Amino acid sequence: ATFQNTKSDPRANYEHVIKHEWGTRTNEGGLLHKGTVGDWKHHLTVEQNERFDRIFQRKMKDFPLKFIWDIMRKRISAKESCRKSTN
């Protein structure tokens, strides 16, 4: 599946979530984006992002995997792992 195909597939493009659950800041663009780090800042307000974080944490609290959302945190975590393995 190409990005363009996925973007136009209503089963994969959940624009209604932003419009009906969060409200949109602008009328342009949809929910499905190319995945650039930090791009959420162009599509969501800080308040919308904080609301998403609260909902996500509540719904995923029992999920066994932990996600790294911040690329800098990932780099720091990787460096710490390297230090531990060399000691």
mmCIF file of N, CA and C in Angstrom, residues 2 5 11 15 17 19 48 51 54 57-58 61 71 75 81 87:
data_model
loop_
_atom_site.group_PDB
_atom_site.id
_atom_site.type_symbol
_atom_site.label_atom_id
_atom_site.label_comp_id
_atom_site.label_asym_id
_atom_site.label_seq_id
_atom_site.Cartn_x
_atom_site.Cartn_y
_atom_site.Cartn_z
ATOM 1 N N THR A 2 0.636 2.104 -0.946
ATOM 2 C CA THR A 2 1.396 3.349 -0.993
ATOM 3 C C THR A 2 0.777 4.357 -0.040
ATOM 4 N N ASN A 5 -2.448 5.749 -1.573
ATOM 5 C CA ASN A 5 -3.582 4.824 -1.475
ATOM 6 C C ASN A 5 -4.137 4.785 -0.060
ATOM 7 N N ARG A 11 -10.961 3.502 5.373
ATOM 8 C CA ARG A 11 -10.717 2.561 6.473
ATOM 9 C C ARG A 11 -9.421 2.877 7.204
ATOM 10 N N GLU A 15 -9.993 10.898 9.608
ATOM 11 C CA GLU A 15 -10.157 12.346 9.761
ATOM 12 C C GLU A 15 -11.272 12.700 10.735
ATOM 13 N N VAL A 17 -11.997 11.521 13.518
ATOM 14 C CA VAL A 17 -11.555 11.545 14.913
ATOM 15 C C VAL A 17 -11.148 12.957 15.294
ATOM 16 N N LYS A 19 -11.978 15.769 13.720
ATOM 17 C CA LYS A 19 -13.099 16.699 13.580
ATOM 18 C C LYS A 19 -14.131 16.532 14.688
ATOM 19 N N GLN A 48 -4.790 20.157 22.337
ATOM 20 C CA GLN A 48 -5.256 18.938 21.670
ATOM 21 C C GLN A 48 -4.264 17.797 21.887
ATOM 22 N N ARG A 51 -4.614 16.508 25.411
ATOM 23 C CA ARG A 51 -5.838 15.701 25.522
ATOM 24 C C ARG A 51 -5.618 14.317 24.912
ATOM 25 N N ARG A 54 -3.613 12.197 27.327
ATOM 26 C CA ARG A 54 -4.411 11.677 28.447
ATOM 27 C C ARG A 54 -5.268 10.493 28.017
ATOM 28 N N GLN A 57 -2.979 7.427 27.234
ATOM 29 C CA GLN A 57 -2.482 6.796 28.463
ATOM 30 C C GLN A 57 -3.577 5.982 29.146
ATOM 31 N N ARG A 58 -4.785 6.513 29.192
ATOM 32 C CA ARG A 58 -5.904 5.802 29.826
ATOM 33 C C ARG A 58 -6.228 4.514 29.078
ATOM 34 N N LYS A 61 -3.038 1.844 29.201
ATOM 35 C CA LYS A 61 -2.345 1.621 30.472
ATOM 36 C C LYS A 61 -1.966 0.167 30.720
ATOM 37 N N ILE A 71 12.307 11.604 19.992
ATOM 38 C CA ILE A 71 13.507 11.061 19.356
ATOM 39 C C ILE A 71 14.745 11.306 20.216
ATOM 40 N N ARG A 75 17.490 8.513 21.728
ATOM 41 C CA ARG A 75 18.952 8.588 21.614
ATOM 42 C C ARG A 75 19.612 8.438 22.980
ATOM 43 N N SER A 81 22.010 2.331 27.233
ATOM 44 C CA SER A 81 22.082 0.887 27.013
ATOM 45 C C SER A 81 23.486 0.472 26.600
ATOM 46 N N ASN A 87 30.009 -2.049 30.524
ATOM 47 C CA ASN A 87 30.507 -2.104 31.923
ATOM 48 C C ASN A 87 30.453 -3.497 32.474
#
